Every structure is written in C-alpha cells, then in structure tokens.
Tab-separated table of C-alpha atoms in Angstrom:
chain	number	residue	atom	x	y	z
A	9	MET	CA	105.382	115.288	95.661
A	10	ALA	CA	106.935	112.371	93.834
A	11	VAL	CA	106.972	109.028	95.617
A	12	VAL	CA	109.879	106.661	94.996
A	13	VAL	CA	108.905	102.989	95.164
A	14	ALA	CA	111.621	100.397	95.728
A	15	LEU	CA	111.010	97.176	93.838
A	16	VAL	CA	112.514	93.874	94.911
A	17	CYS	CA	113.461	91.863	91.837
A	18	VAL	CA	113.278	88.110	91.979
A	19	PRO	CA	115.690	86.325	89.653
A	20	PRO	CA	114.191	83.863	87.203
A	21	ALA	CA	114.218	80.170	88.055
A	22	MET	CA	117.532	78.588	87.149
A	23	ALA	CA	119.235	75.289	87.859
A	24	ALA	CA	119.703	76.249	91.522
A	25	THR	CA	118.026	73.876	93.960
A	26	SER	CA	118.035	76.388	96.844
A	27	TYR	CA	117.399	80.110	97.135
A	28	THR	CA	117.645	82.450	100.139
A	29	PHE	CA	114.956	85.136	100.409
A	30	GLN	CA	115.885	88.799	100.562
A	31	PRO	CA	114.466	90.673	103.575
A	32	GLN	CA	111.663	92.971	102.463
A	33	THR	CA	108.494	94.744	103.543
A	34	ILE	CA	105.214	93.118	102.496
A	35	LEU	CA	102.094	95.168	101.770
A	36	ALA	CA	98.856	93.695	103.135
A	37	PRO	CA	96.138	95.555	101.191
A	38	ARG	CA	93.173	96.879	103.124
A	39	VAL	CA	89.736	95.305	103.176
A	40	PRO	CA	87.386	97.510	101.106
A	41	ALA	CA	84.755	99.465	103.002
A	42	PRO	CA	81.166	98.245	102.456
A	43	GLU	CA	80.256	101.246	100.308
A	44	GLU	CA	83.064	100.425	97.859
A	45	GLN	CA	81.197	97.291	96.745
A	46	ARG	CA	84.287	95.401	95.642
A	47	LYS	CA	85.882	92.154	96.721
A	48	PRO	CA	88.975	92.051	98.962
A	49	GLU	CA	92.253	91.452	97.127
A	50	GLN	CA	95.155	89.396	98.397
A	51	ASN	CA	98.610	90.653	97.529
A	52	VAL	CA	100.811	87.915	95.991
A	53	VAL	CA	104.578	88.484	96.187
A	54	PRO	CA	106.963	85.919	94.598
A	55	VAL	CA	110.189	85.845	96.628
A	56	GLY	CA	112.295	83.092	95.042
A	57	SER	CA	112.344	80.058	92.739
A	58	VAL	CA	114.254	76.788	92.362
A	59	SER	CA	114.326	74.090	89.673
A	60	LEU	CA	115.105	70.391	89.523
A	61	ALA	CA	115.411	68.003	86.568
A	62	MET	CA	113.547	64.831	87.579
A	63	SER	CA	113.035	61.338	86.173
A	64	SER	CA	109.607	59.756	85.749
A	65	THR	CA	109.978	57.769	88.993
A	66	GLN	CA	111.674	60.433	91.099
A	67	THR	CA	110.136	62.097	94.167
A	68	ALA	CA	111.639	65.118	95.926
A	69	VAL	CA	110.912	67.192	99.027
A	70	ILE	CA	110.331	70.901	98.429
A	71	LYS	CA	110.467	73.169	101.502
A	72	SER	CA	109.954	76.900	102.057
A	73	VAL	CA	110.607	78.576	105.411
A	74	MET	CA	109.544	82.175	106.047
A	75	ARG	CA	109.860	84.344	109.157
A	76	PHE	CA	107.611	87.392	109.571
A	77	ASN	CA	107.434	90.183	112.156
A	78	SER	CA	106.969	93.953	112.738
A	79	ALA	CA	103.351	94.067	111.547
A	80	THR	CA	101.692	97.491	111.644
A	81	GLY	CA	98.338	95.791	112.270
A	82	ARG	CA	96.617	92.421	112.146
A	83	ALA	CA	97.221	90.855	108.725
A	84	LEU	CA	97.391	87.541	106.904
A	85	ALA	CA	100.806	85.981	106.246
A	86	ASP	CA	100.750	82.969	103.898
A	87	ASN	CA	103.754	80.895	102.812
A	88	GLU	CA	102.776	79.326	99.474
A	89	ILE	CA	104.773	77.103	97.111
A	90	ILE	CA	103.694	76.798	93.479
A	91	CYS	CA	105.408	73.912	91.660
A	92	LYS	CA	104.927	73.588	87.908
A	93	TRP	CA	106.092	71.346	85.087
A	94	PRO	CA	104.856	70.911	81.512
A	95	GLY	CA	101.326	69.543	81.782
A	96	GLY	CA	101.118	69.523	85.574
A	97	GLY	CA	101.842	71.003	88.973
A	98	LYS	CA	101.241	70.837	92.716
A	99	ASN	CA	100.690	73.683	95.200
A	100	MET	CA	100.689	73.990	98.978
A	101	VAL	CA	100.052	76.879	101.398
A	102	ILE	CA	100.436	77.300	105.157
A	103	GLY	CA	99.329	80.528	106.803
A	104	GLN	CA	98.579	82.427	109.969
A	105	ASN	CA	97.449	85.936	110.873
A	106	ILE	CA	100.255	88.003	112.374
A	107	LEU	CA	99.610	90.474	115.200
A	108	PRO	CA	101.253	93.906	115.628
A	109	ASP	CA	104.179	94.257	118.016
A	110	THR	CA	102.839	94.818	121.520
A	111	GLY	CA	104.772	92.205	123.483
A	112	LYS	CA	101.504	90.704	124.718
A	113	TYR	CA	101.552	87.708	122.349
A	114	PRO	CA	105.208	87.319	121.250
A	115	ASP	CA	104.634	83.959	119.525
A	116	LEU	CA	101.910	85.535	117.367
A	117	GLU	CA	103.853	88.738	116.639
A	118	ASP	CA	107.055	87.062	115.352
A	119	ILE	CA	106.132	83.910	113.441
A	120	GLU	CA	107.855	81.281	111.326
A	121	LEU	CA	105.891	79.270	108.763
A	122	THR	CA	107.123	76.154	106.957
A	123	THR	CA	105.473	74.809	103.825
A	124	GLN	CA	106.818	71.446	102.656
A	125	TYR	CA	105.597	68.512	100.598
A	126	LEU	CA	106.540	65.795	98.120
A	127	VAL	CA	106.803	66.554	94.409
A	128	HIS	CA	106.307	63.624	92.022
A	129	PRO	CA	105.602	64.686	88.403
A	130	GLY	CA	105.451	61.090	87.125
A	131	VAL	CA	107.253	62.035	83.894
A	132	ALA	CA	110.819	62.987	83.015
A	133	THR	CA	110.754	66.776	83.219
A	134	THR	CA	112.100	69.877	84.955
A	135	VAL	CA	110.093	71.048	87.955
A	136	THR	CA	110.145	74.735	88.888
A	137	CYS	CA	108.899	75.752	92.334
A	138	THR	CA	108.232	79.347	93.366
A	139	ALA	CA	107.735	80.573	96.926
A	140	GLN	CA	105.349	83.476	97.358
A	141	VAL	CA	103.847	85.482	100.199
A	142	ARG	CA	100.067	85.949	100.197
A	143	SER	CA	98.871	88.889	102.301
A	144	ILE	CA	95.800	90.938	103.148
A	145	SER	CA	94.947	93.363	105.929
A	146	LEU	CA	92.283	92.403	108.452
A	147	GLY	CA	91.106	96.030	108.617
A	148	TYR	CA	90.100	99.003	106.487
A	149	ASP	CA	93.684	100.309	106.365
A	150	ASP	CA	96.712	98.992	104.482
A	151	ARG	CA	99.029	97.075	106.802
A	152	TYR	CA	102.680	96.116	106.431
A	153	TYR	CA	104.975	93.491	107.921
A	154	ASN	CA	108.507	92.273	107.335
A	155	LEU	CA	109.639	89.102	105.640
A	156	VAL	CA	112.772	88.835	107.773
A	157	GLY	CA	114.286	85.918	105.884
A	158	GLY	CA	114.026	82.280	104.929
A	159	SER	CA	114.623	80.070	101.924
A	160	ILE	CA	113.140	77.651	99.431
A	161	GLN	CA	115.001	74.458	98.577
A	162	PHE	CA	114.747	70.849	97.498
A	163	THR	CA	115.817	69.361	100.839
A	164	ASP	CA	115.791	65.780	99.522
A	165	GLN	CA	116.039	65.160	95.797
A	166	SER	CA	115.413	61.403	95.842
A	167	VAL	CA	112.740	60.025	98.185
A	168	ALA	CA	111.680	56.358	98.131
A	169	ASN	CA	108.108	55.759	97.002
A	170	THR	CA	105.671	53.041	98.000
A	171	THR	CA	105.796	49.639	96.308
A	172	THR	CA	103.197	50.966	93.844
A	173	GLY	CA	105.564	53.788	92.844
A	174	GLN	CA	103.609	56.588	94.529
A	175	PRO	CA	104.809	59.062	97.167
A	176	VAL	CA	103.531	58.695	100.745
A	177	GLN	CA	101.436	61.857	100.958
A	178	ALA	CA	97.877	62.974	101.692
A	179	SER	CA	96.014	66.263	102.178
A	180	VAL	CA	92.730	67.236	103.811
A	181	ALA	CA	90.045	67.648	101.153
A	182	ARG	CA	87.776	70.105	102.988
A	183	ASN	CA	87.490	71.937	106.300
A	184	THR	CA	86.631	69.424	109.020
A	185	SER	CA	85.010	70.685	112.221
A	186	ILE	CA	85.898	69.654	115.752
A	187	ASP	CA	83.611	70.589	118.637
A	188	PRO	CA	82.053	69.151	121.811
A	189	ALA	CA	79.666	67.031	119.710
A	190	SER	CA	82.520	65.509	117.659
A	191	PRO	CA	85.588	66.119	119.838
A	192	VAL	CA	88.128	64.021	117.888
A	193	VAL	CA	89.246	64.048	114.257
A	194	ARG	CA	92.052	62.020	112.690
A	195	ILE	CA	93.297	64.153	109.821
A	196	PRO	CA	95.421	64.626	107.846
A	197	ALA	CA	95.812	60.878	107.384
A	198	THR	CA	97.485	58.487	104.960
A	199	ASN	CA	95.945	55.317	103.649
A	200	THR	CA	97.761	52.099	104.544
A	201	PHE	CA	100.917	51.890	102.421
A	202	ASP	CA	103.757	49.413	101.767
A	203	ILE	CA	107.417	50.210	101.176
A	204	ALA	CA	110.217	47.926	100.046
A	205	PRO	CA	112.109	45.916	102.696
A	206	GLY	CA	115.463	47.210	103.931
A	207	PHE	CA	114.529	50.617	105.346
A	208	LYS	CA	115.312	51.406	108.996
A	209	GLY	CA	112.586	53.931	109.544
A	210	LEU	CA	110.242	56.660	108.389
A	211	LYS	CA	110.415	60.382	108.998
A	212	VAL	CA	106.789	61.493	109.067
A	213	PHE	CA	105.612	65.117	108.804
A	214	GLY	CA	102.091	66.145	109.797
A	215	ASP	CA	101.480	69.860	109.192
A	216	SER	CA	98.077	71.326	110.025
A	217	ASN	CA	96.340	74.670	109.793
A	218	TYR	CA	93.882	74.811	112.698
A	219	MET	CA	91.159	77.448	112.597
A	220	VAL	CA	88.828	78.809	115.271
A	221	VAL	CA	85.146	78.972	114.357
A	222	LYS	CA	83.197	81.758	116.074
A	223	PRO	CA	79.838	80.768	117.573
A	224	CYS	CA	78.060	84.068	116.927
A	225	ALA	CA	77.818	86.737	114.242
A	226	ASP	CA	79.430	89.541	116.274
A	227	CYS	CA	82.151	87.731	118.251
A	228	THR	CA	85.503	89.513	118.365
A	229	THR	CA	87.229	87.813	121.305
A	230	GLY	CA	87.639	84.287	122.658
A	231	ALA	CA	89.646	81.277	121.593
A	232	SER	CA	89.640	77.572	120.745
A	233	THR	CA	91.942	75.056	122.414
A	234	ALA	CA	92.845	71.664	120.931
A	235	ARG	CA	95.530	69.006	121.351
A	236	PHE	CA	97.525	67.620	118.404
A	237	THR	CA	99.357	64.263	118.213
A	238	LEU	CA	101.030	62.575	115.235
A	239	LEU	CA	100.636	58.774	115.317
A	240	VAL	CA	102.350	56.141	113.165
A	241	ASN	CA	101.483	52.429	112.987
A	242	GLN	CA	103.339	49.454	111.529
A	243	TRP	CA	101.299	46.348	110.718
A	244	LYS	CA	101.716	42.600	110.682
A	245	ALA	CA	100.860	40.417	107.712
A	246	ASP	CA	97.760	39.124	109.556
A	247	GLY	CA	96.319	42.639	109.857
A	248	THR	CA	97.165	43.268	113.514
A	249	VAL	CA	99.355	46.090	114.778
A	250	CYS	CA	103.075	45.340	114.987
A	251	HIS	CA	104.298	48.625	116.461
A	252	SER	CA	102.923	52.115	117.189
A	253	ASP	CA	104.587	55.365	118.176
A	254	SER	CA	103.536	58.999	118.514
A	255	THR	CA	104.771	62.499	119.168
A	256	THR	CA	104.383	64.204	122.503
A	257	PRO	CA	100.981	65.945	122.288
A	258	ILE	CA	100.997	69.695	121.583
A	259	THR	CA	98.195	71.874	122.966
A	260	LYS	CA	97.318	75.028	121.014
A	261	THR	CA	95.046	77.842	122.147
A	262	MET	CA	94.045	79.872	119.109
A	263	LEU	CA	92.691	83.401	119.600
A	264	TYR	CA	89.690	84.319	117.473
A	265	SER	CA	91.557	87.473	116.421
A	266	VAL	CA	94.299	85.302	114.881
A	267	HIS	CA	91.751	82.852	113.407
A	268	HIS	CA	94.099	80.105	112.255
A	269	VAL	CA	97.401	78.705	113.449
A	270	TYR	CA	100.167	76.573	111.967
A	271	VAL	CA	100.741	73.307	113.876
A	272	PRO	CA	103.838	71.338	112.731
A	273	LEU	CA	104.493	67.777	113.917
A	274	THR	CA	107.397	65.465	113.044
A	275	LYS	CA	108.022	61.847	114.071
A	276	GLN	CA	111.031	59.637	113.398
A	277	PHE	CA	109.536	56.141	113.392
A	278	GLU	CA	111.605	52.967	113.786
A	279	ILE	CA	110.663	50.037	111.534
A	280	LYS	CA	110.448	46.713	113.367
A	281	THR	CA	111.520	43.335	111.953
A	282	ASP	CA	109.884	41.200	114.677
A	283	PRO	CA	108.183	37.957	113.592
A	284	GLY	CA	105.088	38.690	111.514
A	285	CYS	CA	105.874	42.389	111.056
A	286	VAL	CA	105.912	43.677	107.482
A	287	PRO	CA	106.820	47.106	106.023
A	288	ARG	CA	103.174	48.249	105.968
A	289	PHE	CA	102.174	51.507	107.668
A	290	ASN	CA	99.672	54.271	108.171
A	291	ALA	CA	99.933	57.662	109.873
A	292	TYR	CA	97.600	60.438	110.965
A	293	VAL	CA	97.261	63.549	113.112
A	294	LYS	CA	94.830	63.138	116.009
A	295	VAL	CA	93.130	66.391	117.008
A	296	ASP	CA	91.322	66.466	120.368
A	297	TYR	CA	88.954	69.331	121.183
A	298	ILE	CA	89.599	70.686	124.681
A	299	SER	CA	87.662	73.915	125.211
A	300	GLY	CA	86.405	77.206	123.845
A	301	TYR	CA	85.004	77.923	120.413
A	302	ASP	CA	84.534	75.165	117.866
A	303	GLY	CA	87.553	74.596	115.645
A	304	ALA	CA	88.346	73.026	112.296
A	305	THR	CA	91.261	71.569	110.382
A	306	HIS	CA	91.757	73.527	107.171
A	307	GLY	CA	91.177	71.686	103.918
A	308	ILE	CA	92.228	72.652	100.392
A	309	ALA	CA	92.176	76.423	99.731
A	310	LYS	CA	90.224	77.055	96.529
A	311	GLY	CA	89.914	80.125	94.326
A	312	LEU	CA	93.265	81.689	95.238
A	313	THR	CA	94.164	84.439	92.776
A	314	ASP	CA	97.320	83.840	90.761
A	315	SER	CA	98.338	87.466	91.363
A	316	ARG	CA	96.732	90.498	92.949
A	317	GLY	CA	93.512	91.315	91.132
A	318	SER	CA	93.920	88.542	88.549
A	319	ALA	CA	90.942	86.756	87.037
A	320	THR	CA	92.776	83.427	87.032
A	321	THR	CA	92.829	81.319	90.183
A	322	HIS	CA	94.213	78.075	91.538
A	323	SER	CA	93.833	75.715	94.507
A	324	SER	CA	96.489	74.891	97.113
A	325	ASP	CA	96.565	72.052	99.619
A	326	MET	CA	96.773	73.112	103.251
A	327	SER	CA	96.777	70.565	106.107
A	328	HIS	CA	98.795	67.568	104.914
A	329	ILE	CA	100.964	64.614	105.876
A	330	PHE	CA	103.876	62.868	104.175
A	331	ALA	CA	106.588	60.324	104.940
A	332	VAL	CA	110.219	59.878	103.900
A	333	PRO	CA	111.696	56.360	104.310
A	334	TYR	CA	115.349	56.218	105.361
A	335	LYS	CA	118.045	53.514	105.565
C-alpha cells in the first residue's frame, strides 16, 4: 500500500525580520534497541528563517517562541535558533521533555519554549537566523507531537552595547550541579559592565534550563525542587552597591521523567542617579536547592547534529542572561 507523506516547505530566508510558524506534526524518532548497536538520532526540523542587514557596531535581539502539545509519548522538544553570517555565527537552544496528554501534568503536556539572545556580528553583514525543532523519543517507539504555532523575529534591531562596544550577554559554559553539599549557584551571570549615561533602566532576561540528576542507576521516579531568582545590582564609583533589585522567586519541581525544565526570568531594573551612583551593573540568576534529587543548570550543548544523521555537528548555548538598556 502506498503511503503519502506530506512535506512542510519552509521558504528561504529573505529580507523579512519576522516569520510565523505553520502548525505541523513533529516526528520524534525512537531510541534504538540495544541489539541494534547504533546511536540515537535527533530529528532536526527547520520551521522558519529571518534576515537582518547589520552594521559593524549593531546588536539585535533574536527571539523564537514555540508551543507544543498532543504528544503520543514522552519526547524531547527543543527550540533552537541558528544564526549565521559570513565568517561567523551564534546558536542557542532551550528545551524540555513533553509528556503525553493525560491531564495529570497539564503544564508539562502543553508547553511553550522561548529562545532569545543578542546577535552582534561585529562586522557589516547580513545575519540569517533559522528556528528549528530538535526532537527524539524517550522510548523504543517513534513518538509525535504538534508544533501548534509560534514565530521567530528580530524583536529589537538596535540594542545599546556596553561602553566597550560589546553586548551585555553571558552563557553557562558547562553543567553546574546544585545539591545539599553546594545548595546555591549564581549562574548564568554577567561580569560587571558599564553603559553610557542617559539610560533610564535595563530589561534583563535570565533564561535557564534546569535538569534533575538521578541518584541511582535504575531510578525512574522522583523529582528535584529548586528556587530561581534574577538579581540585578547597580554600583557606586567607590565599589559599593548603589541599588539592588530582584524578581519574585520562582520554585520549580522537576520530575525525573521530564528531566529538564525551562525557567524564564525577566526584570525591569531602574537606574539610579543618586550621589556616587554610576551606570555600572552586574546581574545573575540565583538557584537555591530545596529538596529531592540533585539538580544542575545546563551549560553549552555540544555535538548537536546539523541535521538528522549528519556527520557535521555544532554547539549551542543553553542557560544564558542578557540585558537591554532603555531610555
């Protein structure tokens, strides 16, 4: 019997700075059985591209939002952005395992993932950014889920840099554990940075992927609970703190079966002009271990295949922080 396969065509990148995704079903390929003696393969599905002509000093915000649901079984859903320009590029991925529809865990069965970061090529060029879904089943059967909708766009095409001409942005280099022995980590975190006078505030984004680390070889249940807070400091010229502010803490309990969870934090920070205060800042996400299994903040994902089954690979930042000054 002939099988008809419907292909979703993605238009090539053009001058458009925003693109709305078409709803579609995503295949999450099965994990090979042990006797097959082959490595698991992630499916990689490009779903839309945008382009922006940029100057050598320009910084822009690229943002991809994806909503997923209706999974036929537990599977990985990754929202990845690949930005390229002649001689360079920058990638970022945020992901979470999606659970099948049972109504037991609604926030894990219908999920929205946002991947966003600053793009600064440092040369006059055209930047092309492609959003793609990365997927794999967490079982020996193929799974499917729906990309319900979303978009990729340059949400801000001209972001102020630091006084050294660099964007305010930092990622976590490697997975960093948090457990009863070391119950607090402060990542992702910026270095101290200066911006030009005249700005009223900063909008700071701290996006983390938090993972649960099982304590035994055969664990299948359980969870890890941690608390997340985004903190921003302004400094005085003498090196003392001028002003601090933070988000309301968010507590996340992550099931082992889901493994990792997306934790977004945003803070609008007012810049003070009190005596001695200067436009010098730092920001970080404070993660406090509360209970359950050990956890970790995801670092850079390495060895991601460029396409399903490809020999070529790339790395993508995961947990990260960035700031946008505003007037």
